[in-house]
Short mmCIF file of C-alpha atoms in Angstrom, two decimals:
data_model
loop_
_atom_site.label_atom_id
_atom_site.label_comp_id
_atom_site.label_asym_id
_atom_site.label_seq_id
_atom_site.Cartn_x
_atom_site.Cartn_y
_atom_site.Cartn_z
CA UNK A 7 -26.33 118.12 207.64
CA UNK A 8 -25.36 116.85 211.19
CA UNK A 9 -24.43 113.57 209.35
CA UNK A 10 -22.49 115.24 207.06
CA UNK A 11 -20.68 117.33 209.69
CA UNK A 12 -20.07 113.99 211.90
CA UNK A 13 -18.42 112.41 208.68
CA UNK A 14 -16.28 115.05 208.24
CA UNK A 15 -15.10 115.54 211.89
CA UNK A 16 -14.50 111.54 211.51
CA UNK A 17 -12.02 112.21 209.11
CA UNK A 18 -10.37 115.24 210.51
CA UNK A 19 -9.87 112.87 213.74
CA UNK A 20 -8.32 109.76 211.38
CA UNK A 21 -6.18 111.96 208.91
CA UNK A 22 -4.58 113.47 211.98
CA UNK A 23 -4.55 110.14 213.72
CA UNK A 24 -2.17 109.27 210.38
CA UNK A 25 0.13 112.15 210.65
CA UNK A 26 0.43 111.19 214.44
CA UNK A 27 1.54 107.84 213.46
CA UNK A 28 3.65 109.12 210.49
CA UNK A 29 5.41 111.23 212.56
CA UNK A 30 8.22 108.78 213.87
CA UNK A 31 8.88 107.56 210.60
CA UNK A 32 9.26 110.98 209.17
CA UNK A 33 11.95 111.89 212.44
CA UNK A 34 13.82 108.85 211.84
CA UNK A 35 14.51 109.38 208.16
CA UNK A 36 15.08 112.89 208.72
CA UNK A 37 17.93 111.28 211.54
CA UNK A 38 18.73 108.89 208.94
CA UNK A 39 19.86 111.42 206.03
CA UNK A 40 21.34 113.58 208.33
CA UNK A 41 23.78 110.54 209.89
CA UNK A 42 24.41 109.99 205.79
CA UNK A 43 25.62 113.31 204.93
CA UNK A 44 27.88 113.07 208.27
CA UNK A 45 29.34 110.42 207.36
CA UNK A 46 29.85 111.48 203.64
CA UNK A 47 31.44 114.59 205.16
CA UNK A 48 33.78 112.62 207.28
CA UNK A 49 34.95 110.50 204.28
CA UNK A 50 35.60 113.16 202.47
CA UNK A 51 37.53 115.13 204.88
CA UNK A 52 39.87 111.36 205.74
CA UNK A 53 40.28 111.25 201.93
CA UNK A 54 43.93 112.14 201.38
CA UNK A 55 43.97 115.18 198.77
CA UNK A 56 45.15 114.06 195.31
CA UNK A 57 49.01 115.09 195.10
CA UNK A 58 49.40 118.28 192.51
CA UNK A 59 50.88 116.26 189.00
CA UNK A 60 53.99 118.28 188.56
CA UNK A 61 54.83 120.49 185.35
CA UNK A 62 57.18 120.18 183.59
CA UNK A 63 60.04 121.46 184.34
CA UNK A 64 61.51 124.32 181.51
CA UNK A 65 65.00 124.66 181.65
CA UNK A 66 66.32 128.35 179.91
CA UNK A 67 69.01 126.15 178.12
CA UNK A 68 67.75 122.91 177.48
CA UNK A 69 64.82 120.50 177.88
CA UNK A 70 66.58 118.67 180.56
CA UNK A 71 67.98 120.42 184.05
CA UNK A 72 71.46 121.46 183.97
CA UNK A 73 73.64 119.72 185.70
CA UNK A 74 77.30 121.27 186.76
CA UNK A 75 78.58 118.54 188.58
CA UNK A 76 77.84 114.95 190.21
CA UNK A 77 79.07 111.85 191.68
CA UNK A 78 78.20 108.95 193.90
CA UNK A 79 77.13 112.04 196.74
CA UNK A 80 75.90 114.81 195.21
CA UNK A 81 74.33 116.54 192.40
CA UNK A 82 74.99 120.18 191.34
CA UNK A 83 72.29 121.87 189.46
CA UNK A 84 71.89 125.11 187.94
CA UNK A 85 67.98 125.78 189.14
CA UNK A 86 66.42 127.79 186.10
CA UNK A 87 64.21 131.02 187.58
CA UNK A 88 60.72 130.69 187.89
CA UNK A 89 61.26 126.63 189.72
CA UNK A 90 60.64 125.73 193.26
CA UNK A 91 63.17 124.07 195.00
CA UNK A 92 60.64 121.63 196.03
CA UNK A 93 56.95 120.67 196.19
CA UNK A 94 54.85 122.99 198.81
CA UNK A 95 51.24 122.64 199.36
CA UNK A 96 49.14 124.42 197.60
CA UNK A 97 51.08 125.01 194.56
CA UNK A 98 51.16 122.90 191.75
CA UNK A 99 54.24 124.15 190.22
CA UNK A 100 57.03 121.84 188.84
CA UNK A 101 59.84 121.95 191.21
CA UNK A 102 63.51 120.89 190.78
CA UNK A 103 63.44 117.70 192.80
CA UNK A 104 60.48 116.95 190.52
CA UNK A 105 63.20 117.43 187.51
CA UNK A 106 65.98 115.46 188.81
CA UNK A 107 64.57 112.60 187.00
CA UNK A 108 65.11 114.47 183.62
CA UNK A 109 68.38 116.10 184.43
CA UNK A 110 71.26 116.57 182.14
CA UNK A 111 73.41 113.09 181.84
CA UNK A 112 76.84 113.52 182.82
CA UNK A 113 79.82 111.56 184.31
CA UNK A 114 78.84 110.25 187.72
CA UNK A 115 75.01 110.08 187.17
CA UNK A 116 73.01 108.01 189.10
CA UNK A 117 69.40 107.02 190.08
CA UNK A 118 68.39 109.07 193.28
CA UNK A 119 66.96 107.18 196.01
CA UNK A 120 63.47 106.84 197.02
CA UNK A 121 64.52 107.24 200.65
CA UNK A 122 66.41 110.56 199.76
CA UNK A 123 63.16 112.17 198.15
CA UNK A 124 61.32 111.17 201.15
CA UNK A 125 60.33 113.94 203.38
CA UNK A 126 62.75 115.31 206.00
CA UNK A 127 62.07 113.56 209.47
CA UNK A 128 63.46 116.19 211.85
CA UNK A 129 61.23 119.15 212.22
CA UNK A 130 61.47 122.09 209.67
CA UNK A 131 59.23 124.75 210.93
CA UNK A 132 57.46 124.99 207.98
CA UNK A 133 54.27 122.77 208.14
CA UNK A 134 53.45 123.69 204.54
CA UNK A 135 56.34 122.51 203.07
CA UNK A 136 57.69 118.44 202.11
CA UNK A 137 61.28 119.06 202.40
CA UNK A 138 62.66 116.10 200.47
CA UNK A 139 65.76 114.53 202.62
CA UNK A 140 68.13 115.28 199.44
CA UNK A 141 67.58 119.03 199.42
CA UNK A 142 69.87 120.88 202.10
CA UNK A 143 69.88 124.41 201.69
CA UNK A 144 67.37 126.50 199.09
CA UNK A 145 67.17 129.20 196.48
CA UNK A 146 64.25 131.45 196.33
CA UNK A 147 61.61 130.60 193.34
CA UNK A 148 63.05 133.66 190.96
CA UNK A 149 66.61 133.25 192.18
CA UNK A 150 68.40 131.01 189.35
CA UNK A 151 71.84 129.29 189.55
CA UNK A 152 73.84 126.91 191.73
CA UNK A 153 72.05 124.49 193.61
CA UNK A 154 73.21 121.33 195.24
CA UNK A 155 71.66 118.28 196.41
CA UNK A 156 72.55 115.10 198.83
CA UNK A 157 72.42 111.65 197.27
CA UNK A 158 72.95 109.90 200.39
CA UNK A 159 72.20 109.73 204.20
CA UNK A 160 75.97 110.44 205.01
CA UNK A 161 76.09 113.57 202.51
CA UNK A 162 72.92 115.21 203.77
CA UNK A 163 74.36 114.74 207.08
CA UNK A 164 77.82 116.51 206.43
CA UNK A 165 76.35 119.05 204.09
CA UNK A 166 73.82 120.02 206.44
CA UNK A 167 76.44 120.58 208.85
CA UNK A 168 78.62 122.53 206.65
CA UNK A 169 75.88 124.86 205.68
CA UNK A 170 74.97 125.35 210.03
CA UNK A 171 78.59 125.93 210.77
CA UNK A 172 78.64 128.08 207.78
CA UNK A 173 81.98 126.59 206.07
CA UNK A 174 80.74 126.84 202.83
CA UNK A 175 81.08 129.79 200.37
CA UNK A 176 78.54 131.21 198.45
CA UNK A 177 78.82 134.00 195.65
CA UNK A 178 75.99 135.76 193.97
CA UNK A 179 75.18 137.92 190.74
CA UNK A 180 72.71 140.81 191.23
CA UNK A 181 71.79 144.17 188.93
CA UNK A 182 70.53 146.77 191.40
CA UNK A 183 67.99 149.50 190.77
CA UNK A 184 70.22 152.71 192.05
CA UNK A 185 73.87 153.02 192.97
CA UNK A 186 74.59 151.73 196.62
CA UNK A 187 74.72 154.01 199.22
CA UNK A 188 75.62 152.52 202.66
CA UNK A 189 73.46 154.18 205.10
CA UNK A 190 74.27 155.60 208.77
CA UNK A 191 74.10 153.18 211.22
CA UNK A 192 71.13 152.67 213.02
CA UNK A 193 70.83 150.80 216.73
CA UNK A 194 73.12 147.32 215.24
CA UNK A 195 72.33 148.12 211.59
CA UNK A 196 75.76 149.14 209.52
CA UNK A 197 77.19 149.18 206.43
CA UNK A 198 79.86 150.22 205.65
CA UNK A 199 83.02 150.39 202.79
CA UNK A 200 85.97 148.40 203.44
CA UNK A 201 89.62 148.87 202.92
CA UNK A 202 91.65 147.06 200.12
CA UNK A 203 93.23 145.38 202.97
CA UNK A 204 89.98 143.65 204.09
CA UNK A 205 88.81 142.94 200.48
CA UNK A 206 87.20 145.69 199.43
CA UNK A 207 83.57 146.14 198.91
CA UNK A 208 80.50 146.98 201.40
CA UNK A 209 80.18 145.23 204.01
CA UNK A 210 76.58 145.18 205.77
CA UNK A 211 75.71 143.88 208.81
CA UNK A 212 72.16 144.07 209.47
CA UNK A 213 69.83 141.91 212.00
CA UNK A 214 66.51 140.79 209.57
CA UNK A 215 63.44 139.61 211.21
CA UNK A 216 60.19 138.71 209.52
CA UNK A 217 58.15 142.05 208.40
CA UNK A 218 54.78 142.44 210.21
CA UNK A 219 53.69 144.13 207.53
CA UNK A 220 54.44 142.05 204.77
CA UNK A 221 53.67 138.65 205.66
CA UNK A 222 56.65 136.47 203.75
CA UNK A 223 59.33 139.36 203.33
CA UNK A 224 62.08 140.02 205.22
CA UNK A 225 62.86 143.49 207.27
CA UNK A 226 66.23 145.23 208.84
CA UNK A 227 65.55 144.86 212.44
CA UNK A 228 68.42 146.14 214.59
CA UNK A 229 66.66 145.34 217.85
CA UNK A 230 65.09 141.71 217.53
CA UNK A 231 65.96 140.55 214.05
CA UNK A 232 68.95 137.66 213.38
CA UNK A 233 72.38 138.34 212.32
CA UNK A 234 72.76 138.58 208.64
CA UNK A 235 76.29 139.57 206.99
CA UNK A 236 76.55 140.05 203.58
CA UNK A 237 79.42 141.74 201.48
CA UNK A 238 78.46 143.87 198.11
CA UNK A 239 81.22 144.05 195.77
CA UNK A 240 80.95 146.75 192.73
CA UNK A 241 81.90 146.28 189.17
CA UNK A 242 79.90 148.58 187.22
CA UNK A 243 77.47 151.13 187.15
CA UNK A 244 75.40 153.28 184.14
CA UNK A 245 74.41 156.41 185.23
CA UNK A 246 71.71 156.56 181.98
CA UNK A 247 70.05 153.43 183.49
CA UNK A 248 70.51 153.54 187.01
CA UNK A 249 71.83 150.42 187.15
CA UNK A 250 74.61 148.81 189.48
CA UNK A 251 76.40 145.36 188.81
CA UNK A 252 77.60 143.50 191.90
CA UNK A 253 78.34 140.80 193.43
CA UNK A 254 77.34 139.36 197.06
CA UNK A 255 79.00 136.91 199.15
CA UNK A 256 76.91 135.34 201.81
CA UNK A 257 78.06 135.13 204.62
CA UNK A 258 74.98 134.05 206.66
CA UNK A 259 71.44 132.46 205.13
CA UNK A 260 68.25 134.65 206.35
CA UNK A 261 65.10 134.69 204.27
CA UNK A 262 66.09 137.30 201.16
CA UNK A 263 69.00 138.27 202.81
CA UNK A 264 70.34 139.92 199.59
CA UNK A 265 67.50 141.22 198.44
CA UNK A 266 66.65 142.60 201.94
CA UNK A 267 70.16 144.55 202.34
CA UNK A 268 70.13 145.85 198.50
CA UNK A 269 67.55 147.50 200.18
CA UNK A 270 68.86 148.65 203.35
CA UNK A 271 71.53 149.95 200.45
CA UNK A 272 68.70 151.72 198.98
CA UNK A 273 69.19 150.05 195.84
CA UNK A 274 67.04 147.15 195.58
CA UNK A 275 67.70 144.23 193.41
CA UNK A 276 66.30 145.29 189.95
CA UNK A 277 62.64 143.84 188.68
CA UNK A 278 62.33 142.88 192.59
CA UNK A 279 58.41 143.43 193.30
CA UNK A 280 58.69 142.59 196.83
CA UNK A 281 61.44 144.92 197.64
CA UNK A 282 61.02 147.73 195.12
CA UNK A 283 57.46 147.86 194.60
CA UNK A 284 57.28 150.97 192.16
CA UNK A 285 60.20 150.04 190.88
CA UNK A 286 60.12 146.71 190.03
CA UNK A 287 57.75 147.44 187.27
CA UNK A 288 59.24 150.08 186.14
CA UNK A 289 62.36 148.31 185.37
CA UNK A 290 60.22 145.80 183.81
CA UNK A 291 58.52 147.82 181.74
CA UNK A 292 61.97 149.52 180.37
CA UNK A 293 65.12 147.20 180.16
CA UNK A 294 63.76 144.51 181.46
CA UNK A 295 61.65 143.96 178.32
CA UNK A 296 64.78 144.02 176.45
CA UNK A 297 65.71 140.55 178.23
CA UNK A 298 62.96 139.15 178.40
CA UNK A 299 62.82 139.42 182.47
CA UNK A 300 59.37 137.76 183.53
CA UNK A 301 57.25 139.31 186.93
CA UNK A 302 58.67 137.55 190.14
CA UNK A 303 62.51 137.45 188.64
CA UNK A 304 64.25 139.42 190.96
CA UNK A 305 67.98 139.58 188.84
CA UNK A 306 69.53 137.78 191.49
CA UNK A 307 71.74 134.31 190.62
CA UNK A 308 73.72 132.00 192.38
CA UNK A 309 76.77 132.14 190.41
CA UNK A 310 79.59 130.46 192.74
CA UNK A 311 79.41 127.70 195.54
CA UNK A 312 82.29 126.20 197.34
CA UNK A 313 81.95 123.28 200.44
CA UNK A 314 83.71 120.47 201.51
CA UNK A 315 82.90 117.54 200.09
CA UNK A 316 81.31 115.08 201.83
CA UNK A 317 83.53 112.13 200.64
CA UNK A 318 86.33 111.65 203.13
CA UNK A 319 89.86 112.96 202.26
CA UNK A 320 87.78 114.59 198.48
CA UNK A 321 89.07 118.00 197.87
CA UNK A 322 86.45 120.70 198.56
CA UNK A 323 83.48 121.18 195.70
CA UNK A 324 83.61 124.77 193.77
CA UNK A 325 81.32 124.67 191.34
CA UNK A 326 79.80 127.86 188.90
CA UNK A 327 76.99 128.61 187.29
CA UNK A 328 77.16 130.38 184.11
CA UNK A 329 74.90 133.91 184.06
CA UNK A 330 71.33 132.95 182.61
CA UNK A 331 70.27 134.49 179.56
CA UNK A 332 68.36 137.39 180.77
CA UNK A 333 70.89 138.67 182.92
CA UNK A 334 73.95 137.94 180.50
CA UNK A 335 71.51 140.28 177.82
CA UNK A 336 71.37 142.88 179.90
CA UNK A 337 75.16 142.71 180.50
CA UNK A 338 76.12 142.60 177.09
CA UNK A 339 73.98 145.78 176.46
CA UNK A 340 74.77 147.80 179.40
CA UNK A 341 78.39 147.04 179.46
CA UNK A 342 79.57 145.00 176.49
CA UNK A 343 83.45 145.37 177.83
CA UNK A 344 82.91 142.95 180.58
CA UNK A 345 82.26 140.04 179.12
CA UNK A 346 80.30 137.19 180.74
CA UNK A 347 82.82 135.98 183.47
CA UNK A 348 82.30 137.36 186.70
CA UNK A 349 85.75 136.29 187.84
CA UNK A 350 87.02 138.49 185.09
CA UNK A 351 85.22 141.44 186.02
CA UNK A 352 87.21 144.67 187.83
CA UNK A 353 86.61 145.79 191.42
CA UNK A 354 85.82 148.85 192.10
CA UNK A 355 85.76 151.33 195.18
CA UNK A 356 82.14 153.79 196.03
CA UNK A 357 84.52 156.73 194.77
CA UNK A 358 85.06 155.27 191.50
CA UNK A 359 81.28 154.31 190.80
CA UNK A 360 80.46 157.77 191.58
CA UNK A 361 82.25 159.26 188.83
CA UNK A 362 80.90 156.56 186.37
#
């Protein structure tokens, strides 16, 4: 028995004389994997994220982008609704610079330059966004209509200078959910009708700031918002619909700045989500199946552009973009008299809508 006992204290004493010795090697491979997965993490962090393969893009009249005008300097497009202007992280949407390779052919086209589809170099503010050099001012992703782009270093140059120094002219189409009703002025907030003399129309002049709220929207702020001036011209209303046709010059470029005063107006661009959020769906749901209107289509499009051109001595560059076949549907039903040609289309004064 004491034998016995002495053997097994023996190899009590030698297996733990083993796990003694074992014990570096086990701390070193433990070290070891844990170095591995470090540096498997790190590589895989320094590994530059796959670029999103762009969609393609669907044009509402064709398979290839409209084009209204180009030359040797620029490109006119008519953006369909639903496109980016251009790639943004994140989102692997098609976006129009990603269609200019399968725009519409017409007189003047020509390859665009890698270097103009490179990324801005001068700061942008927006760190999620690749703001290729050829795009120079924007339309939001469910705004359709006219769009234009620089094909060279010189035209990006004068174009983005025309656009800060605001010399360019820019008209919009818009159906509004109610009839406009410019509102009492509040701290620097007005709107107000003017005189045949001036024009006509409503003209609103409203500071917009960023809403607190609602990250990505835009808010009247009369106090610390940026000047934003936009005039609302009326050309028809139905009273069975409560619906308002208008159109909006731009006379400054804030974030939604149309879509933000129709609602200052208290009539909010139809089928707008963000700025009518009860009745966005609503119209939706009624007329807007009747065209076809798609979630995150505000009825807003850029019908009319005009800026110098950035040739020397060239004549300044008007170009229009035909209404796009949801809104033009909803036209035809609603008022069938007008026709499709804004330019066409009457005038009229608050007084006269109200007895419409």
């Amino acid at each position: 028995a004491a034998a016995a006992t002495a053997a097994a204290a023996a190899a009590d004493v030698a297996t733990a004389s083993a796990s003694a010795a074992d014990k570096p090697s086990r701390t070193i491979r433990r070290r070891a994997l844990k170095q591995r997965a470090a540096q498997a993490k790190r590589a895989a962090a320094e590994k530059p994220k796959p670029k999103p393969k762009p969609r393609r893009a669907e044009s509402s009249r064709s398979g290839s982008l409209p084009v209204l005008h180009e030359d040797q300097h620029v490109i006119a497009v008519d953006k369909p609704a639903g496109m980016l202007s251009h790639a943004s992280e994140g989102d692997s949407s098609a976006s129009l610079v990603d269609a200019l390779a399968g725009r519409q052919v017409v007189a003047g086209h020509s390859p665009l330059s890698e270097e103009m589809l490179m990324p801005r170099l001068a700061p942008t503010g927006e760190p999620d966004s690749h703001i290729p050099r050829c795009v120079v001012h924007r339309l939001d992703r469910g705004t359709s209509g006219a769009l234009l782009l620089a094909k060279t270093p010189q035209a990006e140059a004068a174009l983005g200078a025309a656009f800060r120094s605001r010399t360019t002219a820019k008209r919009y189409i818009a159906l509004l959910s109610g009839r406009p009703n410019p509102p009492r002025p509040v701290g620097g907030a007005s709107a107000r009708e003017r005189p045949e003399a001036e024009g006509g129309g409503i003209a609103v002049e409203a500071p917009l700031g960023r809403d607190a709220a609602r990250p990505g929207r835009s808010v009247v702020d009369a106090a610390g918002g940026k000047p934003a001036s936009s005039v609302f011209r009326l050309h028809a209303y139905c009273a069975e619909r409560r619906v308002a046709l208008v159109s909006v010059d731009l006379l400054t470029g804030r974030l939604h700045q149309i879509r933000a005063h129709a609602a200052f107006l208290a009539a909010p661009v139809a089928a707008d989500d963000a700025y009518d959020e009860a009745g966005g769906p609503a119209f939706r749901a009624s007329l807007g199946v009747l065209a076809g209107v798609r979630r995150g289509r505000p009825l807003l499009h850029a019908w009319s552009m005009s800026v110098p051109h950035p040739a020397p001595a060239a004549p300044p560059l008007q170009v229009r973009a035909p209404l796009p076949p949801d809104m033009a549907a909803l036209v035809e039903r609603l008022w069938p008299e007008l026709g499709l040609d804004p330019a066409a289309w009457p005038q009229l004064s608050l007084s006269q809508l109200e007895t419409l």
